[in-house]
Amino acid sequence: MGSPETRARSEAPQLDVLLSSVRACRACAGEFSHEPRPVVQVTSETRLLICGQAPGRRVHECGLPFDDPSGDRLRAWLGLDRSVFYGDSRIGVAPMAFCFPGTNPKGGDHPPPSRCAALWRRSLLACLPRVELTLLVGGYAQRWALQHASGRSMTATVAAWRTYG
């Protein structure tokens, strides 16, 4: 089986190859008014995995996950400052879609395209065996992870948190 350090070294190359592929992904090219720019931040040491919806415009422009007002709020809720949130290899961010889906003319952003999760999610999670806690931020992340066990609404899902083990 090997020591934890040996396992981490053997898993890291697989994750590095996968992350290179994710960052080079252009599966949605032509569907948006902008060039895809996948944003994901994980390491083989990730213990806390934060799964949001998809990057917003500001994150798309800078390439740093949760570098926007929603990230300020999230870090405040978690009690983490920027240096810990971005500098601790045990904290990872893997949204349901890695690219900004564009602005909806009716307001807000378009929902995360399901294609991204279908292409990458299971492979990425398989490369993160040390995850101990997954924080599902938003209804799309909750429905994907909890599937039929998710509530009728995000509020109902959160209220029933004890049932998800």
JSON list of C-alpha atoms in Angstrom, two decimals, residues 15-138:
[
{"chain": "A", "resi": 15, "resn": "LEU", "atom": "CA", "xyz": [-3.61, 14.71, -11.45]},
{"chain": "A", "resi": 16, "resn": "ASP", "atom": "CA", "xyz": [-1.06, 16.93, -13.21]},
{"chain": "A", "resi": 17, "resn": "VAL", "atom": "CA", "xyz": [-1.86, 15.32, -16.58]},
{"chain": "A", "resi": 18, "resn": "LEU", "atom": "CA", "xyz": [-5.59, 15.66, -15.97]},
{"chain": "A", "resi": 19, "resn": "LEU", "atom": "CA", "xyz": [-5.28, 19.32, -14.91]},
{"chain": "A", "resi": 20, "resn": "SER", "atom": "CA", "xyz": [-3.23, 20.09, -18.02]},
{"chain": "A", "resi": 21, "resn": "SER", "atom": "CA", "xyz": [-6.00, 18.57, -20.13]},
{"chain": "A", "resi": 22, "resn": "VAL", "atom": "CA", "xyz": [-8.70, 20.48, -18.25]},
{"chain": "A", "resi": 23, "resn": "ARG", "atom": "CA", "xyz": [-6.85, 23.77, -18.65]},
{"chain": "A", "resi": 24, "resn": "ALA", "atom": "CA", "xyz": [-6.41, 23.11, -22.38]},
{"chain": "A", "resi": 25, "resn": "CYS", "atom": "CA", "xyz": [-10.08, 22.15, -22.85]},
{"chain": "A", "resi": 26, "resn": "ARG", "atom": "CA", "xyz": [-11.96, 24.00, -25.57]},
{"chain": "A", "resi": 27, "resn": "ALA", "atom": "CA", "xyz": [-15.06, 21.77, -25.70]},
{"chain": "A", "resi": 28, "resn": "CYS", "atom": "CA", "xyz": [-17.36, 24.80, -25.42]},
{"chain": "A", "resi": 29, "resn": "ALA", "atom": "CA", "xyz": [-15.40, 27.02, -27.82]},
{"chain": "A", "resi": 30, "resn": "GLY", "atom": "CA", "xyz": [-17.80, 28.81, -30.11]},
{"chain": "A", "resi": 31, "resn": "GLU", "atom": "CA", "xyz": [-20.71, 28.50, -27.68]},
{"chain": "A", "resi": 32, "resn": "PHE", "atom": "CA", "xyz": [-19.71, 31.60, -25.72]},
{"chain": "A", "resi": 33, "resn": "SER", "atom": "CA", "xyz": [-18.94, 35.13, -26.82]},
{"chain": "A", "resi": 34, "resn": "HIS", "atom": "CA", "xyz": [-15.50, 34.69, -25.23]},
{"chain": "A", "resi": 35, "resn": "GLU", "atom": "CA", "xyz": [-12.65, 32.21, -25.37]},
{"chain": "A", "resi": 36, "resn": "PRO", "atom": "CA", "xyz": [-12.88, 29.39, -22.78]},
{"chain": "A", "resi": 37, "resn": "ARG", "atom": "CA", "xyz": [-10.54, 29.79, -19.82]},
{"chain": "A", "resi": 38, "resn": "PRO", "atom": "CA", "xyz": [-10.90, 26.85, -17.42]},
{"chain": "A", "resi": 39, "resn": "VAL", "atom": "CA", "xyz": [-10.38, 27.76, -13.76]},
{"chain": "A", "resi": 40, "resn": "VAL", "atom": "CA", "xyz": [-9.67, 25.00, -11.25]},
{"chain": "A", "resi": 41, "resn": "GLN", "atom": "CA", "xyz": [-7.42, 24.88, -8.19]},
{"chain": "A", "resi": 42, "resn": "VAL", "atom": "CA", "xyz": [-6.70, 21.49, -6.64]},
{"chain": "A", "resi": 43, "resn": "THR", "atom": "CA", "xyz": [-3.68, 19.45, -5.58]},
{"chain": "A", "resi": 44, "resn": "SER", "atom": "CA", "xyz": [-3.16, 15.83, -4.62]},
{"chain": "A", "resi": 45, "resn": "GLU", "atom": "CA", "xyz": [-3.21, 17.12, -1.02]},
{"chain": "A", "resi": 46, "resn": "THR", "atom": "CA", "xyz": [-6.71, 18.64, -1.26]},
{"chain": "A", "resi": 47, "resn": "ARG", "atom": "CA", "xyz": [-8.76, 17.83, 1.86]},
{"chain": "A", "resi": 48, "resn": "LEU", "atom": "CA", "xyz": [-11.50, 20.50, 1.57]},
{"chain": "A", "resi": 49, "resn": "LEU", "atom": "CA", "xyz": [-13.04, 20.58, -1.90]},
{"chain": "A", "resi": 50, "resn": "ILE", "atom": "CA", "xyz": [-15.21, 23.60, -2.68]},
{"chain": "A", "resi": 51, "resn": "CYS", "atom": "CA", "xyz": [-17.56, 22.93, -5.58]},
{"chain": "A", "resi": 52, "resn": "GLY", "atom": "CA", "xyz": [-19.33, 26.00, -6.89]},
{"chain": "A", "resi": 53, "resn": "GLN", "atom": "CA", "xyz": [-21.37, 26.61, -10.03]},
{"chain": "A", "resi": 54, "resn": "ALA", "atom": "CA", "xyz": [-18.99, 28.14, -12.60]},
{"chain": "A", "resi": 55, "resn": "PRO", "atom": "CA", "xyz": [-16.56, 31.06, -12.63]},
{"chain": "A", "resi": 56, "resn": "GLY", "atom": "CA", "xyz": [-18.06, 34.51, -13.04]},
{"chain": "A", "resi": 57, "resn": "ARG", "atom": "CA", "xyz": [-16.75, 37.18, -15.41]},
{"chain": "A", "resi": 58, "resn": "ARG", "atom": "CA", "xyz": [-14.21, 38.55, -12.91]},
{"chain": "A", "resi": 59, "resn": "VAL", "atom": "CA", "xyz": [-12.79, 35.10, -12.18]},
{"chain": "A", "resi": 60, "resn": "HIS", "atom": "CA", "xyz": [-12.70, 34.38, -15.92]},
{"chain": "A", "resi": 61, "resn": "GLU", "atom": "CA", "xyz": [-10.63, 37.52, -16.44]},
{"chain": "A", "resi": 62, "resn": "CYS", "atom": "CA", "xyz": [-8.13, 36.93, -13.60]},
{"chain": "A", "resi": 63, "resn": "GLY", "atom": "CA", "xyz": [-8.03, 33.11, -13.51]},
{"chain": "A", "resi": 64, "resn": "LEU", "atom": "CA", "xyz": [-8.22, 32.89, -9.71]},
{"chain": "A", "resi": 65, "resn": "PRO", "atom": "CA", "xyz": [-11.24, 31.01, -8.29]},
{"chain": "A", "resi": 66, "resn": "PHE", "atom": "CA", "xyz": [-13.57, 33.00, -6.04]},
{"chain": "A", "resi": 67, "resn": "ASP", "atom": "CA", "xyz": [-11.62, 36.23, -6.61]},
{"chain": "A", "resi": 68, "resn": "ASP", "atom": "CA", "xyz": [-14.82, 38.27, -6.53]},
{"chain": "A", "resi": 69, "resn": "PRO", "atom": "CA", "xyz": [-17.43, 39.44, -3.99]},
{"chain": "A", "resi": 70, "resn": "SER", "atom": "CA", "xyz": [-18.84, 35.90, -3.68]},
{"chain": "A", "resi": 71, "resn": "GLY", "atom": "CA", "xyz": [-15.35, 34.70, -2.77]},
{"chain": "A", "resi": 72, "resn": "ASP", "atom": "CA", "xyz": [-14.99, 37.46, -0.18]},
{"chain": "A", "resi": 73, "resn": "ARG", "atom": "CA", "xyz": [-18.26, 36.27, 1.38]},
{"chain": "A", "resi": 74, "resn": "LEU", "atom": "CA", "xyz": [-17.24, 32.59, 1.19]},
{"chain": "A", "resi": 75, "resn": "ARG", "atom": "CA", "xyz": [-13.86, 33.23, 2.83]},
{"chain": "A", "resi": 76, "resn": "ALA", "atom": "CA", "xyz": [-15.58, 35.24, 5.58]},
{"chain": "A", "resi": 77, "resn": "TRP", "atom": "CA", "xyz": [-18.04, 32.39, 6.22]},
{"chain": "A", "resi": 78, "resn": "LEU", "atom": "CA", "xyz": [-15.15, 29.90, 6.36]},
{"chain": "A", "resi": 79, "resn": "GLY", "atom": "CA", "xyz": [-13.05, 32.18, 8.56]},
{"chain": "A", "resi": 80, "resn": "LEU", "atom": "CA", "xyz": [-10.15, 32.04, 6.10]},
{"chain": "A", "resi": 81, "resn": "ASP", "atom": "CA", "xyz": [-8.08, 34.93, 4.83]},
{"chain": "A", "resi": 82, "resn": "ARG", "atom": "CA", "xyz": [-6.90, 35.13, 1.21]},
{"chain": "A", "resi": 83, "resn": "SER", "atom": "CA", "xyz": [-3.41, 33.83, 1.96]},
{"chain": "A", "resi": 84, "resn": "VAL", "atom": "CA", "xyz": [-4.74, 30.63, 3.54]},
{"chain": "A", "resi": 85, "resn": "PHE", "atom": "CA", "xyz": [-7.56, 30.15, 1.00]},
{"chain": "A", "resi": 86, "resn": "TYR", "atom": "CA", "xyz": [-5.19, 30.41, -1.97]},
{"chain": "A", "resi": 87, "resn": "GLY", "atom": "CA", "xyz": [-1.97, 29.21, -0.34]},
{"chain": "A", "resi": 88, "resn": "ASP", "atom": "CA", "xyz": [-2.98, 26.05, 1.51]},
{"chain": "A", "resi": 89, "resn": "SER", "atom": "CA", "xyz": [-2.69, 23.00, -0.76]},
{"chain": "A", "resi": 90, "resn": "ARG", "atom": "CA", "xyz": [-5.35, 21.26, 1.34]},
{"chain": "A", "resi": 91, "resn": "ILE", "atom": "CA", "xyz": [-8.02, 23.66, 0.03]},
{"chain": "A", "resi": 92, "resn": "GLY", "atom": "CA", "xyz": [-9.24, 23.01, -3.50]},
{"chain": "A", "resi": 93, "resn": "VAL", "atom": "CA", "xyz": [-11.79, 24.60, -5.80]},
{"chain": "A", "resi": 94, "resn": "ALA", "atom": "CA", "xyz": [-13.44, 22.61, -8.60]},
{"chain": "A", "resi": 95, "resn": "PRO", "atom": "CA", "xyz": [-16.62, 24.23, -9.95]},
{"chain": "A", "resi": 96, "resn": "MET", "atom": "CA", "xyz": [-19.27, 22.28, -11.85]},
{"chain": "A", "resi": 97, "resn": "ALA", "atom": "CA", "xyz": [-18.14, 24.04, -15.02]},
{"chain": "A", "resi": 98, "resn": "PHE", "atom": "CA", "xyz": [-14.58, 25.30, -15.26]},
{"chain": "A", "resi": 99, "resn": "CYS", "atom": "CA", "xyz": [-15.32, 28.18, -17.65]},
{"chain": "A", "resi": 100, "resn": "PHE", "atom": "CA", "xyz": [-17.44, 31.32, -17.38]},
{"chain": "A", "resi": 101, "resn": "PRO", "atom": "CA", "xyz": [-20.70, 30.46, -19.18]},
{"chain": "A", "resi": 102, "resn": "GLY", "atom": "CA", "xyz": [-21.46, 34.05, -20.17]},
{"chain": "A", "resi": 103, "resn": "THR", "atom": "CA", "xyz": [-23.90, 36.67, -19.01]},
{"chain": "A", "resi": 104, "resn": "ASN", "atom": "CA", "xyz": [-27.61, 36.00, -19.33]},
{"chain": "A", "resi": 105, "resn": "PRO", "atom": "CA", "xyz": [-29.39, 38.99, -20.92]},
{"chain": "A", "resi": 106, "resn": "LYS", "atom": "CA", "xyz": [-32.19, 38.46, -18.36]},
{"chain": "A", "resi": 107, "resn": "GLY", "atom": "CA", "xyz": [-29.71, 38.92, -15.50]},
{"chain": "A", "resi": 108, "resn": "GLY", "atom": "CA", "xyz": [-26.96, 36.98, -13.82]},
{"chain": "A", "resi": 109, "resn": "ASP", "atom": "CA", "xyz": [-24.82, 34.42, -15.59]},
{"chain": "A", "resi": 110, "resn": "HIS", "atom": "CA", "xyz": [-25.91, 31.49, -17.71]},
{"chain": "A", "resi": 111, "resn": "PRO", "atom": "CA", "xyz": [-26.04, 28.18, -15.81]},
{"chain": "A", "resi": 112, "resn": "PRO", "atom": "CA", "xyz": [-22.96, 25.97, -15.91]},
{"chain": "A", "resi": 113, "resn": "PRO", "atom": "CA", "xyz": [-23.00, 23.78, -19.02]},
{"chain": "A", "resi": 114, "resn": "SER", "atom": "CA", "xyz": [-23.50, 20.13, -18.03]},
{"chain": "A", "resi": 115, "resn": "ARG", "atom": "CA", "xyz": [-20.96, 19.09, -20.67]},
{"chain": "A", "resi": 116, "resn": "CYS", "atom": "CA", "xyz": [-18.09, 20.16, -18.43]},
{"chain": "A", "resi": 117, "resn": "ALA", "atom": "CA", "xyz": [-19.11, 17.92, -15.53]},
{"chain": "A", "resi": 118, "resn": "ALA", "atom": "CA", "xyz": [-19.78, 15.05, -17.95]},
{"chain": "A", "resi": 119, "resn": "LEU", "atom": "CA", "xyz": [-16.29, 15.41, -19.45]},
{"chain": "A", "resi": 120, "resn": "TRP", "atom": "CA", "xyz": [-14.19, 15.96, -16.35]},
{"chain": "A", "resi": 121, "resn": "ARG", "atom": "CA", "xyz": [-15.88, 15.60, -12.96]},
{"chain": "A", "resi": 122, "resn": "ARG", "atom": "CA", "xyz": [-15.56, 11.86, -12.22]},
{"chain": "A", "resi": 123, "resn": "SER", "atom": "CA", "xyz": [-11.94, 11.73, -13.43]},
{"chain": "A", "resi": 124, "resn": "LEU", "atom": "CA", "xyz": [-11.02, 14.75, -11.35]},
{"chain": "A", "resi": 125, "resn": "LEU", "atom": "CA", "xyz": [-12.66, 13.43, -8.19]},
{"chain": "A", "resi": 126, "resn": "ALA", "atom": "CA", "xyz": [-10.91, 10.07, -8.69]},
{"chain": "A", "resi": 127, "resn": "CYS", "atom": "CA", "xyz": [-7.58, 11.93, -8.57]},
{"chain": "A", "resi": 128, "resn": "LEU", "atom": "CA", "xyz": [-8.47, 13.53, -5.22]},
{"chain": "A", "resi": 129, "resn": "PRO", "atom": "CA", "xyz": [-8.61, 10.59, -2.76]},
{"chain": "A", "resi": 130, "resn": "ARG", "atom": "CA", "xyz": [-7.73, 12.70, 0.29]},
{"chain": "A", "resi": 131, "resn": "VAL", "atom": "CA", "xyz": [-10.84, 14.88, 0.16]},
{"chain": "A", "resi": 132, "resn": "GLU", "atom": "CA", "xyz": [-12.50, 14.70, 3.59]},
{"chain": "A", "resi": 133, "resn": "LEU", "atom": "CA", "xyz": [-15.11, 17.43, 3.18]},
{"chain": "A", "resi": 134, "resn": "THR", "atom": "CA", "xyz": [-16.87, 18.67, 0.06]},
{"chain": "A", "resi": 135, "resn": "LEU", "atom": "CA", "xyz": [-18.61, 22.02, 0.26]},
{"chain": "A", "resi": 136, "resn": "LEU", "atom": "CA", "xyz": [-21.40, 22.15, -2.34]},
{"chain": "A", "resi": 137, "resn": "VAL", "atom": "CA", "xyz": [-21.94, 25.83, -3.13]},
{"chain": "A", "resi": 138, "resn": "GLY", "atom": "CA", "xyz": [-25.18, 26.24, -5.07]}
]
